[in-house]
Amino acid sequence: MSSPAERYAAARLRAVSERTALHRFAEDYPFGLDEFQVHACRALEAGSGVLVAAPTGAGKTVVGEFAVSLALAAGRKCFYTTPIKALSNQKYADLTARHGRDAVGLLTGDNTINGEAPVVVMTTEVLRNMLYAGSATLRGLGFVVMDEVHYLADPFRGAAWEEVIIHLPESVTLVSLSATVSNAEEFGDWLQTVRGSTEVIVSEHRPVPLWQHVMVRDQIVDLFVDDAQQQLNPELVRLARHSFDDGPSGRRGRRPGPPRPRGMVPSRAEVVLRLDRAALLPAITFIFSRAGCDAAVEQCLRAGLRLNTDDERDAVRRLAEITAASIPESDLAVLGYRGWLEGLERGIAAHHAGMLPAFREVVEDLFVRGLVKAVFATETLALGINMPARAVVLEKLVKFNGETHADITPGEFTQLTGRAGRRGIDVEGHAVVLWQPGLDPRTVAGLASARTFPLRSSFRPSYNMAVNLVGQLGRDRARALLETSFAQFQADRSVVGLAAQIRKQDDLLARQIAADACDRGDFSEYFALRAALSERENELARQRSRDGRARIASSLDKLRRGDVIVVPRGRFAGIAVVLDPGPADEGPRPTVVTADRQYRRLSEADFAGPVEPLGRVRIAGSFNPRSPQARRDLASTLQHKGFRADSSRPRKAPAGGDDPEVSRLRRELRAHPCHSCPDREEHARRAHGRQQLCRDTEKLRVQVQNRTGTIARTFDRVCAVLDARGYLDGDRVTDQGRRLSRLWTELDLLTAECLRRRVWQDLTPAELAGCVSMLVYESRRADDDGPPRLPEGRVREALTEMTRLWGELDRVEKDHRVSFLREPDLGFVSVAYRWANGRALDAVLRDADLSAGDFVRWCKQLIDLLGQIAAAAEQETAAIAQAAIAAVRRGVVAYSSVSGG
């Protein structure tokens, strides 16, 4: 039992604790704060910035909300920034419910609500722009919360996070909330360098434990038999071996055809039913395809799944009808409202960026309320949006990354499965990977075991950033500021390790040279002769190869329409007839029709030697190579005339005589004293190892040279481009440069050049909308249907001039060794033009082959850039831009609620 003095001291301590802001804040939470939350909040209350790295669902945002409370209590402002508008909207709703509408505002580009409130939620780009513009809204700012700060690794938008961190006034306390990253301490060290006192709080603990499973047929099999030791379940290993070893008939070693265990893959409806029986709903199934998500809902409906009671169905219908009330009936039909509503009523929905933003918002709301129990989503849902589930299902471990199908990373796996387990509702969460033929359980175990991933900076100076920095600080101070970026911090840190590695390899090389001496003579000299001989022989081989390609190119140049040739190798090997030798300025690339009726373009790579026509056939001038019947008739003509692939004899490449340099080196090699050493080849093997070590060390030296001052060098090159185009004049920002400083877009310099050259003068609002869409739109996939149809008249001339300007800037960038301006995309021009001209939604979407969600998203980005142009342009163009905004912001584009897409 404690003494009276000890009880008195404890009471005094309790009384002090109860007077703290943290104690009052914690009393309002339905659950007790975890240790990492308490640690971070105490650091904030003591005046320090914090970096909090913790798993998805661990409650990092509690620390951000405590910063909001501290700001309000002190009469100061707090900005809460997020990477995406949907997350900003959700956070705005949360903080409004807690602090009231008068205290909270929202700034996302799409929406401005109470922008001068003491607490403002915004996207990170909005804050970046405010800092460069010196906005009066920044006055009184005490705290900035950067939610999902690990987004600074994003290759396209990550730079904004570093710009904000670097530019924020010293008086602002920074609260950085991150997923669990493996180099949190490194990131914290940088924050300490640029922001001052910063505590790093890392938590690996999930408040709701997560169990890993694989679903085979209708069985949910544990991935580990011992989760603590992460010991792989031998039953899964057996199933995997069975999948690889057994063919369709079950006979061992037979590989062709689909493996027998394909029946082990459950259908999407079966997955939902099995989860329902195991009491693991609500669940999110991640399918890395929008079409796949929509198809999954349809499959569940066809299977007759009903997950909602009659009362739940009525509640769903009421909420959905409120959302649909402001949308005309004709548009609802285009948006697939009836099918969407049927799925919702049964407790099933899709969630992806192709949906109308208002529809996505309803799905999120109903899921949180427990009225939607099975959601099929793309990975975009995993970023920050508050939609936790009892279980998360991964249909596959491969996704399309924009260029190719690639395995998901451990970081992506952690982010996706982190949705499983609702704090305060579930005692545990469940992550389920669906069995697929060829699935290796060890791969799943590796993903499930790797809890962290490194945070790498994607920062680099842009044109807009450069003119803003030079205008504020001058070129030298701007360069020095950029050298404080996390990107340069990481590069400099890596240089330390590289320099140590160079020293080790230099020492090793010196020891090897001393140990490997030859008693016959200088073996380094002998090995240099061998290397020179080998290089000369390789060079002669390359020369023969180049000569061979030149002869092939020359023979292809001589081909004419109607020539019959033999394609000796590749996918189109056999007889072919030339339709077009190809444009003279592009090199020899003839288009042909093959004997099996394929219409293809060939290249030098399809030929082993020079091409000699076997003969000629007549091809009518009206011949249409895209007509299957025309190709069939031409192939029949080839067959009728008896052309054969084996009737062509490739020319032999001319044999070359002995090379004098090779002869000299061989003589010197044989005369060298080391040539007769009985250990010559062993010495040579070791010398080759030393040579490789020298090459590796030289590569490290180049890396050190390249990494030191990389950001400053890029900044100098960017400024050189701006000097050349008249946007900067030394430390002075020109009038054109000030216009560029107000354009926050990926194609900022091209937009500024269009304004400067008056490319958009005299356009109608709809024509301007079409032209500007070229600067924001990016196709999700390559266009296989040829170039898009474009409006006629003045708009087409403007588009041509914009394309010419891009080519001009691209050449300037190449001259200065930078690359910032992607090629403009014409894919949305006709859509934007027709929509701004008042065309109906069904006609626009049908002709564009676009989903409603994509259409709204691109229209909103178009409106955003038109707004920037209106602010930066001369009066006449500014007025047209404002009119274009009004023309685009109608119908479904204007329906969007706070979510904004």
Short mmCIF file of C-alpha atoms in Angstrom, two decimals, residues 304-658:
data_model
loop_
_atom_site.label_atom_id
_atom_site.label_comp_id
_atom_site.label_asym_id
_atom_site.label_seq_id
_atom_site.Cartn_x
_atom_site.Cartn_y
_atom_site.Cartn_z
CA GLY A 304 -29.33 -14.13 -57.19
CA LEU A 305 -27.29 -12.80 -54.25
CA ARG A 306 -29.28 -10.76 -51.72
CA LEU A 307 -27.31 -9.52 -48.73
CA ASN A 308 -29.78 -6.91 -47.41
CA THR A 309 -33.02 -7.30 -45.48
CA ASP A 310 -36.21 -5.61 -46.71
CA ASP A 311 -35.72 -2.74 -44.23
CA GLU A 312 -32.11 -2.28 -45.35
CA ARG A 313 -33.20 -2.30 -48.98
CA ASP A 314 -35.74 0.47 -48.29
CA ALA A 315 -33.09 2.56 -46.51
CA VAL A 316 -30.74 2.15 -49.47
CA ARG A 317 -33.41 3.21 -51.94
CA ARG A 318 -34.25 6.34 -49.95
CA LEU A 319 -30.64 7.54 -49.91
CA ALA A 320 -30.04 6.70 -53.59
CA GLU A 321 -33.22 8.53 -54.64
CA ILE A 322 -32.13 11.66 -52.77
CA THR A 323 -28.89 11.62 -54.77
CA ALA A 324 -30.72 11.00 -58.06
CA ALA A 325 -33.36 13.68 -57.49
CA SER A 326 -31.32 16.46 -59.12
CA ILE A 327 -30.32 14.38 -62.17
CA PRO A 328 -32.69 14.37 -65.20
CA GLU A 329 -34.31 11.03 -66.00
CA SER A 330 -32.65 10.92 -69.42
CA ASP A 331 -29.20 11.24 -67.86
CA LEU A 332 -29.97 8.61 -65.24
CA ALA A 333 -30.60 6.10 -68.01
CA VAL A 334 -27.22 6.95 -69.57
CA LEU A 335 -25.50 6.58 -66.19
CA GLY A 336 -26.88 3.07 -65.64
CA TYR A 337 -28.83 4.20 -62.57
CA ARG A 338 -31.29 1.28 -62.49
CA GLY A 339 -28.62 -1.42 -62.53
CA TRP A 340 -26.56 0.50 -59.98
CA LEU A 341 -29.58 0.86 -57.69
CA GLU A 342 -30.49 -2.84 -57.99
CA GLY A 343 -27.01 -3.80 -56.85
CA LEU A 344 -27.14 -1.34 -53.93
CA GLU A 345 -30.51 -2.66 -52.78
CA ARG A 346 -29.02 -6.15 -52.65
CA GLY A 347 -25.99 -4.86 -50.73
CA ILE A 348 -23.52 -5.14 -53.66
CA ALA A 349 -21.63 -2.33 -55.46
CA ALA A 350 -18.60 -1.41 -57.54
CA HIS A 351 -16.25 1.44 -56.64
CA HIS A 352 -13.83 2.89 -59.21
CA ALA A 353 -12.87 6.15 -60.92
CA GLY A 354 -15.06 5.38 -63.93
CA MET A 355 -18.22 5.93 -61.85
CA LEU A 356 -20.02 9.23 -61.44
CA PRO A 357 -18.50 10.87 -58.33
CA ALA A 358 -21.92 11.22 -56.69
CA PHE A 359 -22.56 7.48 -57.18
CA ARG A 360 -19.17 6.61 -55.65
CA GLU A 361 -19.98 8.81 -52.68
CA VAL A 362 -23.26 6.98 -52.09
CA VAL A 363 -21.42 3.62 -52.16
CA GLU A 364 -18.93 4.92 -49.57
CA ASP A 365 -21.71 6.22 -47.33
CA LEU A 366 -23.78 3.02 -47.52
CA PHE A 367 -20.73 0.83 -46.91
CA VAL A 368 -19.82 2.73 -43.74
CA ARG A 369 -23.45 2.39 -42.58
CA GLY A 370 -23.39 -1.36 -43.19
CA LEU A 371 -26.00 -1.16 -45.97
CA VAL A 372 -23.59 -2.29 -48.70
CA LYS A 373 -21.80 -5.46 -47.69
CA ALA A 374 -19.77 -6.47 -50.76
CA VAL A 375 -17.78 -3.89 -52.74
CA PHE A 376 -15.67 -4.66 -55.82
CA ALA A 377 -13.07 -1.92 -56.10
CA THR A 378 -9.94 -0.87 -57.95
CA GLU A 379 -6.85 -0.02 -55.90
CA THR A 380 -7.70 3.72 -55.86
CA LEU A 381 -10.06 2.99 -52.95
CA ALA A 382 -7.06 2.03 -50.80
CA LEU A 383 -5.75 5.60 -50.72
CA GLY A 384 -7.00 7.21 -47.56
CA ILE A 385 -10.79 6.98 -48.05
CA ASN A 386 -12.48 5.81 -44.86
CA MET A 387 -14.00 2.50 -45.98
CA PRO A 388 -12.71 -0.16 -43.58
CA ALA A 389 -14.09 -3.69 -43.92
CA ARG A 390 -14.08 -6.90 -41.90
CA ALA A 391 -12.33 -8.70 -44.77
CA VAL A 392 -10.34 -7.70 -47.84
CA VAL A 393 -10.05 -10.02 -50.84
CA LEU A 394 -7.33 -9.77 -53.50
CA GLU A 395 -8.47 -11.47 -56.68
CA LYS A 396 -4.97 -11.50 -58.22
CA LEU A 397 -1.47 -10.44 -57.26
CA VAL A 398 -0.78 -8.86 -60.66
CA LYS A 399 -2.01 -5.51 -61.97
CA PHE A 400 -1.54 -3.33 -65.05
CA ASN A 401 0.70 -0.38 -64.13
CA GLY A 402 0.01 1.66 -67.25
CA GLU A 403 2.69 -0.03 -69.34
CA THR A 404 2.72 -3.73 -68.45
CA HIS A 405 1.22 -6.31 -66.11
CA ALA A 406 3.42 -6.38 -63.02
CA ASP A 407 3.36 -8.08 -59.61
CA ILE A 408 2.00 -5.90 -56.83
CA THR A 409 4.64 -4.68 -54.40
CA PRO A 410 4.78 -5.42 -50.66
CA GLY A 411 3.83 -1.80 -50.04
CA GLU A 412 0.74 -2.10 -52.25
CA PHE A 413 -0.22 -5.40 -50.61
CA THR A 414 0.06 -3.80 -47.15
CA GLN A 415 -1.96 -0.75 -48.25
CA LEU A 416 -4.75 -2.88 -49.75
CA THR A 417 -5.05 -5.47 -46.98
CA GLY A 418 -4.76 -2.75 -44.34
CA ARG A 419 -8.46 -1.95 -44.94
CA ALA A 420 -9.41 -5.17 -43.13
CA GLY A 421 -10.49 -4.83 -39.50
CA ARG A 422 -12.73 -2.01 -38.24
CA ARG A 423 -11.52 -0.46 -35.02
CA GLY A 424 -14.17 -0.57 -32.32
CA ILE A 425 -16.28 -3.04 -34.35
CA ASP A 426 -14.11 -6.04 -35.28
CA VAL A 427 -11.85 -7.99 -32.97
CA GLU A 428 -9.77 -9.04 -35.98
CA GLY A 429 -9.45 -8.39 -39.72
CA HIS A 430 -8.99 -10.92 -42.51
CA ALA A 431 -7.01 -10.66 -45.75
CA VAL A 432 -7.90 -13.29 -48.36
CA VAL A 433 -5.98 -14.00 -51.57
CA LEU A 434 -7.95 -16.03 -54.13
CA TRP A 435 -6.32 -19.19 -55.42
CA GLN A 436 -5.15 -18.94 -59.04
CA PRO A 437 -3.47 -21.63 -61.16
CA GLY A 438 0.26 -21.39 -60.57
CA LEU A 439 -0.08 -19.42 -57.33
CA ASP A 440 3.03 -19.77 -55.18
CA PRO A 441 2.10 -19.50 -51.46
CA ARG A 442 5.66 -18.39 -50.73
CA THR A 443 5.02 -15.28 -52.83
CA VAL A 444 1.92 -14.48 -50.79
CA ALA A 445 3.85 -15.10 -47.58
CA GLY A 446 6.61 -12.76 -48.76
CA LEU A 447 4.09 -9.98 -49.47
CA ALA A 448 2.31 -10.53 -46.16
CA SER A 449 5.60 -10.54 -44.21
CA ALA A 450 7.04 -7.36 -45.76
CA ARG A 451 5.33 -4.67 -43.74
CA THR A 452 7.35 -1.74 -44.96
CA PHE A 453 8.65 -0.08 -48.09
CA PRO A 454 11.20 2.71 -48.52
CA LEU A 455 10.10 6.29 -49.15
CA ARG A 456 11.92 7.75 -52.16
CA SER A 457 11.63 11.37 -53.25
CA SER A 458 10.23 12.17 -56.71
CA PHE A 459 11.12 15.87 -56.45
CA ARG A 460 12.46 17.86 -59.41
CA PRO A 461 12.18 21.56 -60.32
CA SER A 462 9.46 22.46 -62.83
CA TYR A 463 9.12 25.57 -65.00
CA ASN A 464 6.38 27.03 -62.81
CA MET A 465 8.42 26.29 -59.66
CA ALA A 466 11.50 27.94 -61.18
CA VAL A 467 9.85 31.26 -62.06
CA ASN A 468 8.13 31.40 -58.68
CA LEU A 469 11.35 30.70 -56.78
CA VAL A 470 13.47 33.11 -58.83
CA GLY A 471 10.79 35.79 -58.41
CA GLN A 472 10.77 35.32 -54.63
CA LEU A 473 14.44 34.63 -53.87
CA GLY A 474 16.66 35.21 -56.88
CA ARG A 475 18.48 32.42 -58.68
CA ASP A 476 21.31 31.74 -56.20
CA ARG A 477 19.08 31.59 -53.12
CA ALA A 478 16.52 29.51 -55.02
CA ARG A 479 19.23 27.01 -55.97
CA ALA A 480 20.39 26.82 -52.36
CA LEU A 481 16.80 26.26 -51.20
CA LEU A 482 16.27 23.39 -53.65
CA GLU A 483 19.41 21.73 -52.34
CA THR A 484 17.57 21.34 -49.03
CA SER A 485 14.98 19.04 -50.68
CA PHE A 486 14.50 15.46 -49.51
CA ALA A 487 15.60 14.34 -52.98
CA GLN A 488 19.02 15.96 -52.55
CA PHE A 489 19.17 14.84 -48.91
CA GLN A 490 18.75 11.22 -50.03
CA ALA A 491 21.24 11.64 -52.87
CA ASP A 492 23.87 13.13 -50.55
CA ARG A 493 23.34 10.39 -47.97
CA SER A 494 23.78 7.73 -50.60
CA VAL A 495 27.03 9.43 -51.68
CA VAL A 496 28.49 8.75 -48.22
CA GLY A 497 27.85 5.03 -48.64
CA LEU A 498 29.13 5.04 -52.23
CA ALA A 499 32.36 6.79 -51.23
CA ALA A 500 32.98 4.15 -48.55
CA GLN A 501 32.35 1.41 -51.11
CA ILE A 502 34.84 3.03 -53.52
CA ARG A 503 37.52 3.11 -50.80
CA LYS A 504 36.93 -0.58 -50.02
CA GLN A 505 37.16 -1.57 -53.69
CA ASP A 506 40.32 0.50 -54.26
CA ASP A 507 41.97 -1.24 -51.27
CA LEU A 508 40.86 -4.65 -52.53
CA LEU A 509 42.24 -3.92 -56.01
CA ALA A 510 45.64 -2.94 -54.59
CA ARG A 511 45.83 -6.14 -52.55
CA GLN A 512 44.84 -8.29 -55.53
CA ILE A 513 47.49 -6.70 -57.80
CA ALA A 514 50.18 -7.41 -55.17
CA ALA A 515 49.02 -11.00 -54.63
CA ASP A 516 48.60 -11.95 -58.31
CA ALA A 517 52.04 -10.99 -59.67
CA CYS A 518 53.49 -13.28 -62.41
CA ASP A 519 57.20 -14.27 -62.11
CA ARG A 520 57.56 -14.28 -65.94
CA GLY A 521 56.79 -10.60 -66.44
CA ASP A 522 54.21 -7.83 -66.17
CA PHE A 523 50.90 -9.69 -66.47
CA SER A 524 48.88 -6.46 -66.45
CA GLU A 525 50.65 -5.50 -69.66
CA TYR A 526 50.01 -8.95 -71.16
CA PHE A 527 46.33 -8.86 -70.16
CA ALA A 528 46.00 -5.38 -71.74
CA LEU A 529 47.19 -6.90 -75.05
CA ARG A 530 44.58 -9.68 -74.75
CA ALA A 531 41.86 -7.13 -74.00
CA ALA A 532 42.90 -4.94 -76.96
CA LEU A 533 42.84 -7.96 -79.29
CA SER A 534 39.40 -9.01 -78.07
CA GLU A 535 38.03 -5.48 -78.47
CA ARG A 536 39.43 -5.19 -82.02
CA GLU A 537 37.88 -8.53 -83.03
CA ASN A 538 34.55 -7.47 -81.55
CA GLU A 539 34.72 -4.15 -83.39
CA LEU A 540 35.33 -5.96 -86.69
CA ALA A 541 32.31 -8.20 -85.98
CA ARG A 542 30.17 -5.15 -85.26
CA GLN A 543 31.40 -3.54 -88.47
CA ARG A 544 30.41 -6.64 -90.47
CA SER A 545 26.99 -6.52 -88.79
CA ARG A 546 26.58 -2.83 -89.66
CA ASP A 547 27.62 -3.50 -93.26
CA GLY A 548 25.10 -6.34 -93.42
CA ARG A 549 22.30 -4.11 -92.15
CA ALA A 550 23.29 -1.42 -94.63
CA ARG A 551 23.05 -3.93 -97.51
CA ILE A 552 19.63 -5.05 -96.24
CA ALA A 553 18.45 -1.42 -95.99
CA SER A 554 19.76 -0.68 -99.50
CA SER A 555 17.92 -3.68 -100.95
CA LEU A 556 14.67 -2.67 -99.16
CA ASP A 557 15.03 0.85 -100.54
CA LYS A 558 14.93 -0.58 -104.06
CA LEU A 559 11.64 -2.43 -103.59
CA ARG A 560 8.63 -1.24 -105.57
CA ARG A 561 4.87 -1.83 -105.37
CA GLY A 562 4.06 -5.33 -106.65
CA ASP A 563 7.47 -6.89 -105.90
CA VAL A 564 7.16 -10.43 -104.54
CA ILE A 565 9.70 -11.16 -101.80
CA VAL A 566 10.56 -13.82 -99.21
CA VAL A 567 10.41 -12.85 -95.54
CA PRO A 568 12.88 -15.39 -94.10
CA ARG A 569 12.11 -15.17 -90.38
CA GLY A 570 9.89 -13.72 -87.70
CA ARG A 571 6.13 -13.88 -87.25
CA PHE A 572 5.46 -13.10 -90.93
CA ALA A 573 7.95 -15.51 -92.52
CA GLY A 574 7.07 -16.66 -96.04
CA ILE A 575 6.02 -15.13 -99.35
CA ALA A 576 4.77 -11.51 -99.34
CA VAL A 577 3.94 -8.85 -101.92
CA VAL A 578 5.00 -5.22 -101.42
CA LEU A 579 2.18 -2.65 -101.33
CA ASP A 580 4.22 0.38 -100.31
CA PRO A 581 8.03 0.64 -99.91
CA GLY A 582 7.50 3.14 -97.08
CA PRO A 583 8.20 6.87 -96.67
CA ALA A 584 11.69 7.82 -97.80
CA ASP A 585 12.34 9.95 -94.71
CA GLU A 586 11.55 7.14 -92.24
CA GLY A 587 13.96 4.50 -93.54
CA PRO A 588 13.01 1.28 -95.33
CA ARG A 589 9.83 -0.08 -93.74
CA PRO A 590 7.75 -1.69 -96.52
CA THR A 591 4.09 -2.62 -96.00
CA VAL A 592 3.16 -6.01 -97.42
CA VAL A 593 0.37 -8.55 -97.73
CA THR A 594 1.60 -12.03 -96.81
CA ALA A 595 0.60 -15.34 -98.38
CA ASP A 596 -1.63 -15.99 -95.37
CA ARG A 597 -3.49 -12.69 -96.01
CA GLN A 598 -1.96 -10.55 -93.24
CA TYR A 599 -1.39 -6.83 -93.83
CA ARG A 600 1.79 -5.80 -92.02
CA ARG A 601 4.68 -3.33 -91.96
CA LEU A 602 8.16 -4.91 -92.02
CA SER A 603 11.57 -3.66 -90.91
CA GLU A 604 15.24 -4.59 -91.38
CA ALA A 605 14.96 -6.97 -88.40
CA ASP A 606 12.71 -9.28 -90.47
CA PHE A 607 15.53 -10.05 -92.92
CA ALA A 608 18.78 -12.01 -92.55
CA GLY A 609 20.35 -10.61 -95.71
CA PRO A 610 19.68 -8.40 -98.74
CA VAL A 611 16.32 -8.88 -100.42
CA GLU A 612 15.96 -9.89 -104.07
CA PRO A 613 12.41 -9.87 -105.56
CA LEU A 614 11.27 -13.23 -106.94
CA GLY A 615 9.10 -11.44 -109.46
CA ARG A 616 6.21 -8.99 -109.67
CA VAL A 617 2.42 -9.05 -109.61
CA ARG A 618 0.07 -6.32 -110.73
CA ILE A 619 -1.83 -4.52 -107.93
CA ALA A 620 -4.79 -2.35 -108.90
CA GLY A 621 -4.68 1.28 -107.82
CA SER A 622 -8.02 0.82 -106.04
CA PHE A 623 -6.67 -2.06 -103.91
CA ASN A 624 -7.81 -1.67 -100.27
CA PRO A 625 -5.44 -3.55 -97.92
CA ARG A 626 -7.97 -3.32 -95.05
CA SER A 627 -10.49 -5.38 -97.04
CA PRO A 628 -10.26 -9.11 -96.15
CA GLN A 629 -11.62 -10.03 -99.59
CA ALA A 630 -8.99 -7.92 -101.38
CA ARG A 631 -6.20 -9.52 -99.34
CA ARG A 632 -7.63 -12.99 -100.04
CA ASP A 633 -7.64 -12.32 -103.80
CA LEU A 634 -4.05 -11.06 -103.74
CA ALA A 635 -2.89 -14.10 -101.77
CA SER A 636 -4.61 -16.36 -104.30
CA THR A 637 -2.70 -14.62 -107.11
CA LEU A 638 0.59 -15.37 -105.35
CA GLN A 639 -0.35 -19.03 -104.98
CA HIS A 640 -1.55 -19.26 -108.60
CA LYS A 641 1.73 -17.86 -109.94
CA GLY A 642 3.68 -20.51 -107.99
CA PHE A 643 5.97 -18.32 -105.92
CA ARG A 644 7.81 -20.40 -103.31
CA ALA A 645 9.68 -19.31 -100.18
CA ASP A 646 12.59 -21.70 -100.90
CA SER A 647 13.27 -20.24 -104.36
CA SER A 648 15.16 -17.29 -102.87
CA ARG A 649 18.86 -17.60 -102.16
CA PRO A 650 20.30 -15.02 -99.75
CA ARG A 651 23.53 -13.42 -100.82
CA LYS A 652 26.61 -14.33 -98.89
CA ALA A 653 28.28 -11.53 -97.03
CA PRO A 654 31.66 -10.74 -98.60
CA ALA A 655 34.52 -12.34 -96.69
CA GLY A 656 37.01 -9.89 -95.23
CA GLY A 657 40.77 -10.32 -95.30
CA ASP A 658 43.08 -10.36 -92.23
#
